[in-house]
Backbone as numpy.savetxt, mean C-alpha at the origin, in Angstrom:
# Nx Ny Nz CAx CAy CAz Cx Cy Cz
29.48 -26.58 52.86 30.09 -26.22 51.58 29.25 -26.73 50.42
28.83 -27.99 50.53 28.00 -28.57 49.47 26.69 -27.81 49.34
26.16 -27.38 50.52 24.89 -26.65 50.52 25.05 -25.32 49.79
26.19 -24.65 50.01 26.44 -23.36 49.37 26.56 -23.54 47.85
27.28 -24.60 47.44 27.45 -24.89 46.01 26.09 -25.16 45.36
25.26 -25.96 46.05 23.93 -26.31 45.54 23.06 -25.07 45.36
23.12 -24.19 46.40 22.34 -22.94 46.32 22.82 -22.07 45.16
24.14 -22.01 44.99 24.72 -21.21 43.90 24.28 -21.74 42.55
24.27 -23.08 42.39 23.84 -23.70 41.13 22.38 -23.38 40.85
21.54 -23.47 41.88 20.11 -23.17 41.72 19.91 -21.73 41.27
20.66 -20.80 41.91 20.55 -19.38 41.55 20.96 -19.15 40.10
22.07 -19.80 39.69 22.54 -19.66 38.31 21.51 -20.19 37.32
20.92 -21.34 37.64 19.89 -21.94 36.77 18.70 -21.01 36.63
18.27 -20.41 37.74 17.13 -19.48 37.72 17.45 -18.27 36.85
18.68 -17.73 37.01 19.09 -16.56 36.22 19.11 -16.90 34.74
19.67 -18.06 34.39 19.74 -18.47 32.98 18.33 -18.66 32.42
17.47 -19.31 33.20 16.09 -19.54 32.76 15.37 -18.22 32.51
15.57 -17.27 33.43 14.94 -15.96 33.29 15.45 -15.24 32.05
16.77 -15.33 31.83 17.38 -14.68 30.68 16.84 -15.25 29.38
16.77 -16.57 29.29 16.26 -17.23 28.08 14.80 -16.85 27.83
13.99 -16.88 28.90 12.57 -16.58 28.77 12.36 -15.14 28.32
13.12 -14.22 28.94 12.98 -12.80 28.60 13.38 -12.54 27.16
14.50 -13.09 26.75 14.97 -12.87 25.38 14.11 -13.57 24.36
13.51 -14.69 24.73 12.60 -15.39 23.82 11.37 -14.55 23.57
10.86 -13.89 24.64 9.71 -13.01 24.49 10.06 -11.82 23.59
11.23 -11.23 23.80 11.66 -10.10 22.99 11.80 -10.52 21.53
12.37 -11.69 21.32 12.55 -12.19 19.95 11.20 -12.39 19.28
10.26 -12.98 20.01 8.95 -13.23 19.44 8.20 -11.94 19.16
8.33 -10.94 20.05 7.67 -9.67 19.83 8.25 -8.98 18.61
9.54 -9.06 18.46 10.20 -8.40 17.35 9.90 -9.05 16.02
9.56 -10.32 16.03 9.31 -11.05 14.79 7.85 -11.44 14.63
6.99 -10.80 15.39 5.58 -11.14 15.37 4.98 -11.00 13.98
5.32 -9.90 13.29 4.78 -9.66 11.97 5.33 -10.65 10.95
6.62 -10.93 11.02 7.24 -11.78 10.01 6.85 -13.25 10.17
6.24 -13.61 11.30 5.83 -14.99 11.51 4.41 -15.27 11.03
3.78 -14.29 10.39 2.42 -14.48 9.92 2.39 -15.45 8.74
1.30 -16.20 8.64 1.11 -17.11 7.52 0.66 -16.32 6.30
0.65 -16.98 5.14 0.20 -16.31 3.91 -1.24 -15.85 4.03
-2.09 -16.66 4.65 -3.50 -16.29 4.83 -3.64 -15.09 5.77
-2.82 -15.03 6.81 -2.86 -13.90 7.74 -2.39 -12.62 7.06
-1.36 -12.74 6.22 -0.86 -11.59 5.48 -1.92 -11.09 4.50
-2.59 -12.02 3.82 -3.67 -11.65 2.91 -4.74 -10.86 3.66
-5.17 -11.36 4.81 -6.21 -10.69 5.59 -5.75 -9.30 6.03
-4.50 -9.19 6.46 -3.96 -7.90 6.91 -4.00 -6.87 5.78
-3.60 -7.28 4.57 -3.60 -6.36 3.43 -5.02 -5.96 3.07
-5.94 -6.91 3.04 -7.32 -6.61 2.67 -8.03 -5.75 3.71
-7.53 -5.76 4.93 -8.14 -4.96 6.01 -7.52 -3.58 6.16
-6.60 -3.23 5.27 -5.98 -1.89 5.34 -7.07 -0.82 5.24
-7.04 0.10 6.19 -8.03 1.18 6.19 -7.46 2.49 5.67
-6.15 2.68 5.82 -5.52 3.90 5.30 -4.05 3.63 5.02
-3.48 4.45 4.14 -2.05 4.32 3.87 -1.52 5.61 3.25
-0.22 5.76 3.35 0.52 6.84 2.71 1.75 6.22 2.07
1.99 6.50 0.79 3.10 5.85 0.11 3.68 6.73 -0.98
4.91 6.38 -1.37 5.56 6.95 -2.54 5.94 5.79 -3.45
5.68 5.95 -4.74 5.93 4.84 -5.65 6.52 5.31 -6.97
7.26 4.40 -7.62 7.72 4.60 -8.99 6.81 3.80 -9.91
6.20 4.48 -10.87 5.24 3.83 -11.75 5.80 3.83 -13.17
5.94 2.65 -13.74 6.41 2.50 -15.13 5.24 2.03 -15.97
4.88 2.82 -16.99 3.77 2.47 -17.89 4.35 2.16 -19.26
4.15 0.93 -19.71 4.71 0.46 -20.97 3.61 0.39 -22.03
3.84 1.08 -23.14 2.91 1.01 -24.28 3.66 0.44 -25.48
2.95 0.27 -26.59 3.60 -0.24 -27.79 4.64 0.74 -28.34
4.45 2.02 -28.05 5.32 3.04 -28.62 6.43 3.51 -27.68
6.13 3.60 -26.38 7.15 4.14 -25.47 6.92 3.68 -24.04
7.84 4.12 -23.19 7.78 3.83 -21.76 7.79 5.15 -20.98
6.84 5.30 -20.07 6.77 6.50 -19.25 6.94 6.12 -17.78
7.74 6.92 -17.07 8.02 6.65 -15.66 7.61 7.85 -14.82
6.89 7.59 -13.75 6.40 8.64 -12.87 6.76 8.31 -11.42
6.97 9.34 -10.62 7.08 9.18 -9.17 5.83 9.82 -8.57
5.11 9.05 -7.78 3.81 9.47 -7.27 3.79 9.39 -5.75
3.18 10.40 -5.12 2.88 10.34 -3.69 1.38 10.14 -3.54
1.01 9.17 -2.73 -0.40 8.77 -2.64 -0.84 8.63 -1.19
-2.02 9.17 -0.88 -2.64 9.01 0.43 -4.07 8.55 0.24
-4.51 7.65 1.10 -5.85 7.12 0.93 -6.43 6.69 2.28
-7.72 6.99 2.47 -8.48 6.49 3.62 -9.70 5.76 3.07
-9.85 4.51 3.40 -10.91 3.69 2.84 -12.29 4.23 3.19
-12.49 4.60 4.46 -13.78 5.15 4.87 -14.03 6.46 4.13
-15.20 6.57 3.55 -15.62 7.77 2.80 -14.84 7.97 1.51
-13.98 7.02 1.15 -13.26 7.07 -0.13 -12.43 8.35 -0.29
-11.72 8.75 0.76 -10.90 9.96 0.70 -9.54 9.62 0.09
-9.08 10.46 -0.83 -7.93 10.07 -1.64 -7.17 11.30 -2.14
-5.83 11.20 -2.16 -5.02 12.24 -2.79 -3.82 11.59 -3.48
-3.55 12.07 -4.69 -2.42 11.57 -5.47 -1.70 12.76 -6.09
-0.39 12.83 -5.87 0.41 13.96 -6.37 1.59 13.45 -7.18
1.82 14.05 -8.34 2.94 13.67 -9.20 4.19 14.44 -8.76
5.24 13.70 -8.44 6.52 14.31 -8.03 7.52 14.38 -9.18
7.45 13.44 -10.10 8.30 13.39 -11.29 7.50 12.74 -12.42
7.80 13.10 -13.69 8.87 13.96 -14.21 8.55 15.44 -14.03
9.53 16.25 -14.37 9.44 17.68 -14.10 8.29 18.35 -14.84
7.97 17.89 -16.06 6.96 18.58 -16.86 5.54 18.42 -16.31
5.32 17.44 -15.43 3.99 17.26 -14.83 4.07 17.34 -13.30
5.22 17.70 -12.78 5.39 17.82 -11.33 4.42 18.85 -10.75
3.82 18.51 -9.62 2.91 19.45 -8.96 1.46 19.25 -9.29
1.15 18.39 -10.28 -0.25 18.08 -10.58 -0.75 17.09 -9.55
-1.90 17.37 -8.97 -2.45 16.48 -7.95 -3.96 16.32 -8.13
-4.46 15.21 -7.57 -5.88 14.89 -7.59 -6.30 14.61 -6.15
-7.31 15.31 -5.67 -7.78 15.09 -4.30 -9.29 14.88 -4.31
-9.73 13.81 -3.67 -11.15 13.45 -3.63 -11.57 13.38 -2.17
-12.61 14.14 -1.81 -13.04 14.19 -0.41 -14.25 13.30 -0.11
-14.56 12.41 -1.03 -15.71 11.53 -0.87 -16.90 11.99 -1.68
-16.87 13.27 -2.11 -17.95 13.84 -2.92 -17.42 14.61 -4.11
-16.44 15.47 -3.85 -15.91 16.36 -4.89 -14.46 16.00 -5.24
-14.11 16.22 -6.49 -12.75 15.98 -6.97 -12.09 17.32 -7.28
-10.89 17.53 -6.74 -10.11 18.73 -7.03 -8.87 18.33 -7.82
-8.69 18.95 -8.98 -7.49 18.76 -9.80 -6.69 20.05 -9.72
-5.42 19.94 -9.35 -4.62 21.14 -9.10 -3.26 21.04 -9.78
-2.80 22.17 -10.30 -1.44 22.30 -10.81 -0.76 23.40 -9.99
0.04 22.99 -9.02 0.64 23.96 -8.09 1.69 24.84 -8.77
2.34 24.35 -9.82 3.35 25.13 -10.52 2.72 26.31 -11.26
1.52 26.10 -11.80 0.84 27.16 -12.55 -0.23 27.85 -11.72
-0.39 27.39 -10.46 -1.40 27.97 -9.57 -2.80 27.90 -10.18
-3.12 26.74 -10.76 -4.42 26.51 -11.36 -5.09 25.33 -10.69
-6.42 25.38 -10.55 -7.13 24.24 -10.03 -8.58 24.26 -10.49
-9.21 23.10 -10.40 -10.58 22.95 -10.84 -11.30 21.99 -9.91
-12.51 22.35 -9.49 -13.34 21.51 -8.64 -14.44 20.84 -9.48
-14.56 19.53 -9.35 -15.66 18.80 -9.97 -16.58 18.32 -8.85
-17.72 18.99 -8.71 -18.64 18.68 -7.63 -19.43 17.40 -7.91
-19.76 16.70 -6.82 -20.55 15.45 -6.91 -19.94 14.49 -7.94
-18.63 14.37 -7.87 -17.91 13.52 -8.82 -18.12 12.05 -8.46
-18.35 11.19 -9.46 -18.54 9.76 -9.16 -17.33 9.18 -8.43
-17.55 8.08 -7.71 -16.49 7.45 -6.92 -15.23 7.26 -7.74
-14.10 7.70 -7.17 -12.83 7.70 -7.91 -12.06 6.38 -7.77
-12.70 5.37 -7.22 -12.03 4.09 -7.00 -11.60 3.39 -8.27
-12.08 3.88 -9.42 -11.68 3.29 -10.69 -10.24 3.63 -11.07
-9.56 4.47 -10.30 -8.15 4.78 -10.54 -7.34 3.50 -10.33
-7.08 2.81 -11.41 -6.62 1.42 -11.34 -5.20 1.25 -10.82
-4.42 2.34 -10.74 -3.02 2.17 -10.32 -2.85 2.30 -8.81
-3.91 2.57 -8.07 -3.76 2.74 -6.62 -3.75 1.40 -5.90
-3.15 1.40 -4.72 -3.15 0.20 -3.89 -4.57 -0.16 -3.46
-5.38 0.85 -3.11 -6.75 0.58 -2.69 -7.56 -0.02 -3.83
-7.26 0.38 -5.06 -7.93 -0.21 -6.22 -7.63 -1.70 -6.31
-6.37 -2.08 -6.04 -6.04 -3.52 -6.03 -6.86 -4.25 -4.97
-6.91 -3.69 -3.77 -7.65 -4.32 -2.68 -9.11 -4.53 -3.07
-9.72 -3.50 -3.64 -11.13 -3.60 -4.05 -11.31 -4.63 -5.16
-10.40 -4.62 -6.15 -10.49 -5.59 -7.24 -10.34 -7.02 -6.73
-9.43 -7.21 -5.80 -9.18 -8.54 -5.25 -10.40 -9.06 -4.49
-11.01 -8.18 -3.71 -12.16 -8.58 -2.91 -13.40 -8.83 -3.76
-13.50 -8.15 -4.90 -14.67 -8.30 -5.76 -14.53 -9.46 -6.75
-13.31 -9.89 -7.00 -13.07 -10.89 -8.04 -13.45 -12.30 -7.58
-13.86 -13.11 -8.54 -14.13 -14.53 -8.29 -12.91 -15.39 -8.60
-11.86 -14.76 -9.13 -10.65 -15.49 -9.51 -9.44 -14.86 -8.83
-9.05 -15.44 -7.71 -7.88 -14.96 -6.96 -6.97 -16.13 -6.62
-5.73 -15.80 -6.31 -4.77 -16.85 -5.95 -3.73 -16.30 -5.00
-3.31 -17.14 -4.04 -2.23 -16.79 -3.11 -1.08 -17.76 -3.33
0.11 -17.23 -3.48 1.31 -18.06 -3.56 2.41 -17.38 -2.76
3.53 -18.04 -2.63 4.63 -17.45 -1.87 5.96 -18.04 -2.29
7.00 -17.26 -2.07 8.37 -17.74 -2.21 9.08 -17.52 -0.89
10.38 -17.55 -0.89 11.12 -17.45 0.37 10.89 -16.11 1.09
10.74 -15.04 0.32 10.66 -13.72 0.92 9.33 -13.00 0.76
8.45 -13.53 -0.11 7.26 -12.78 -0.47 6.00 -13.64 -0.46
4.88 -12.98 -0.17 3.56 -13.54 -0.43 3.00 -12.80 -1.63
2.40 -13.53 -2.57 1.93 -12.92 -3.81 0.42 -13.12 -3.93
-0.30 -12.00 -4.03 -1.75 -12.04 -4.22 -2.04 -11.72 -5.68
-2.79 -12.59 -6.35 -3.11 -12.40 -7.76 -4.61 -12.38 -7.96
-5.06 -11.56 -8.90 -6.49 -11.52 -9.19 -6.73 -11.22 -10.66
-7.80 -11.79 -11.19 -8.30 -11.42 -12.51 -9.44 -10.45 -12.28
-9.38 -9.29 -12.91 -10.36 -8.24 -12.66 -11.74 -8.65 -13.13
-12.72 -8.40 -12.30 -14.10 -8.75 -12.61 -14.60 -7.97 -13.81
-14.23 -6.70 -13.88 -14.66 -5.84 -14.99 -13.46 -5.32 -15.75
-12.52 -6.20 -16.02 -11.31 -5.80 -16.71 -11.52 -5.62 -18.20
-10.45 -5.21 -18.88 -10.48 -5.08 -20.34 -9.20 -5.66 -20.91
-8.99 -5.54 -22.22 -7.83 -6.18 -22.82 -6.51 -5.53 -22.40
-6.58 -4.30 -21.89 -5.37 -3.60 -21.48 -5.06 -3.81 -20.00
-6.09 -3.90 -19.20 -5.93 -4.10 -17.76 -6.84 -5.25 -17.34
-6.27 -6.44 -17.19 -7.07 -7.63 -16.94 -6.65 -8.38 -15.68
-5.37 -8.27 -15.30 -4.85 -9.01 -14.15 -4.01 -8.06 -13.28
-3.99 -8.37 -11.99 -3.13 -7.64 -11.06 -2.43 -8.62 -10.13
-1.18 -8.27 -9.80 -0.38 -9.15 -8.94 0.37 -8.28 -7.93
0.08 -8.48 -6.64 0.70 -7.70 -5.57 1.69 -8.57 -4.81
2.92 -8.06 -4.66 3.98 -8.77 -3.93 4.12 -8.12 -2.55
4.12 -8.93 -1.50 4.15 -8.43 -0.13 5.34 -9.04 0.61
6.10 -8.22 1.30 7.25 -8.69 2.05 6.80 -9.52 3.26
7.36 -10.71 3.42 7.07 -11.52 4.61 7.69 -10.90 5.85
8.79 -10.20 5.67 9.51 -9.64 6.80 8.78 -8.44 7.41
8.33 -7.52 6.56 7.69 -6.30 7.05 6.18 -6.31 6.88
5.66 -7.27 6.12 4.23 -7.37 5.80 3.73 -6.06 5.18
4.50 -5.53 4.26 4.09 -4.35 3.50 4.25 -4.64 2.01
3.43 -4.03 1.17 3.55 -4.24 -0.28 4.91 -3.80 -0.81
5.46 -4.59 -1.73 6.74 -4.28 -2.36 6.52 -3.72 -3.76
5.66 -4.39 -4.51 5.41 -3.96 -5.89 4.06 -4.48 -6.36
3.53 -3.81 -7.39 2.27 -4.21 -8.00 2.47 -4.30 -9.50
2.08 -5.42 -10.09 2.14 -5.59 -11.54 0.72 -5.61 -12.09
0.47 -4.79 -13.10 -0.83 -4.76 -13.77 -0.61 -5.30 -15.18
-1.40 -6.30 -15.57 -1.16 -7.02 -16.82 -2.35 -6.93 -17.77
-2.04 -7.06 -19.06 -3.11 -7.05 -20.07 -3.71 -8.45 -20.20
-4.58 -8.63 -21.18 -5.32 -9.89 -21.33 -4.40 -11.06 -21.63
-3.18 -10.79 -22.17 -2.21 -11.85 -22.45 -1.28 -12.08 -21.27
-1.55 -11.38 -20.16 -0.75 -11.41 -18.93 0.66 -10.86 -19.12
0.77 -9.91 -20.04 2.00 -9.15 -20.21 1.90 -7.91 -19.33
2.95 -7.64 -18.55 2.92 -6.51 -17.62 2.97 -5.19 -18.39
1.92 -4.37 -18.23 1.85 -3.07 -18.89 2.14 -1.92 -17.93
1.87 -2.16 -16.63 2.14 -1.15 -15.61 2.86 -1.83 -14.45
3.99 -1.26 -14.07 4.80 -1.82 -12.98 4.96 -0.75 -11.91
4.55 -1.05 -10.69 4.59 -0.07 -9.60 5.49 -0.59 -8.48
6.53 0.16 -8.18 7.46 -0.20 -7.11 7.24 0.75 -5.94
6.95 0.19 -4.76 6.69 1.01 -3.57 8.00 1.30 -2.85
8.35 2.59 -2.76 9.59 2.99 -2.09 9.38 3.23 -0.60
8.28 3.88 -0.26 7.95 4.18 1.14 6.48 3.91 1.34
6.13 3.29 2.45 4.72 3.05 2.71 4.46 2.99 4.22
3.42 3.69 4.66 2.97 3.66 6.04 1.50 3.25 6.03
1.16 2.29 6.87 -0.18 1.71 6.84 -0.95 2.03 8.12
-2.22 2.39 7.94 -3.18 2.61 9.03 -2.74 3.66 10.04
-2.16 4.75 9.55 -1.76 5.83 10.47 -2.26 7.19 10.02
-3.21 7.21 9.07 -3.73 8.47 8.55 -5.09 8.81 9.14
-5.32 10.10 9.31 -6.63 10.62 9.67 -7.15 11.46 8.50
-8.44 11.71 8.51 -9.06 12.49 7.45 -8.35 13.82 7.23
-7.96 14.46 8.34 -7.33 15.78 8.26 -5.96 15.73 7.60
-5.32 14.56 7.60 -4.01 14.44 6.97 -4.09 14.59 5.45
-5.24 14.33 4.89 -5.44 14.47 3.45 -6.17 15.77 3.13
-7.26 16.00 3.84 -8.06 17.19 3.60 -7.63 18.29 4.55
-6.51 18.91 4.25 -5.98 19.96 5.13 -6.88 21.19 5.12
-7.66 21.33 4.09 -8.63 22.42 4.02 -9.83 21.94 3.22
-10.97 22.58 3.45 -12.21 22.22 2.77 -12.12 22.67 1.31
-12.54 21.80 0.40 -12.52 22.16 -1.01 -13.49 23.30 -1.27
-13.01 24.32 -1.95 -13.86 25.47 -2.27 -13.84 25.72 -3.77
-14.94 26.18 -4.26 -15.02 26.49 -5.69 -14.11 27.68 -6.00
-13.35 27.54 -7.10 -12.45 28.62 -7.52 -12.72 28.95 -8.98
-12.20 30.09 -9.42 -12.49 30.54 -10.77 -11.46 30.07 -11.80
-10.28 29.68 -11.32 -9.22 29.29 -12.25 -9.38 27.82 -12.63
-9.22 27.56 -13.92 -9.34 26.19 -14.43 -8.00 25.70 -14.94
-7.83 24.37 -14.82 -6.65 23.74 -15.42 -6.90 23.57 -16.91
């Protein structure tokens, strides 16, 4: 009888141990991203090769405030890029697509477009996420900080001006994805505020942006 009880206890202990070990592995796998350090999160963001996102962009000037909803796709290799305005209605359908050499500006509502051949690198588009990454990597003045929920990457632009001098990217510790980007003037007053609503990282191919080869057309915007 004692032998049977002992065997039963051993079996129960083994089952409990297996259950704990299995669930611990599942827990760790599920929280692998959220357990990254601030330095690991910084490296992950700087190593982004492609992304697709939708954002709300608020541009504040001395006279007024303008709000846009933008859809953006980017592949770091070959500098492939597309940006489309979804709102407001009066500029909806205007898009910019760069294939690494040529820039296409299109207005789908008016069925107008224009090709600019051998266009200089479009990375100067300062409101893009890739622009932040490039500015951060090129700058000699950067800083990493964090709070309970976010890691914050800050940079002073190497070739900034009085209107666009600083950038600050907030990244979720939980999902390790950008939450918002603040662009500040020389006094560090936020002039452009970008809130990321949807973002997918490193899942784009060249064909996802360049659905067709850019061709010269006769209609101009």
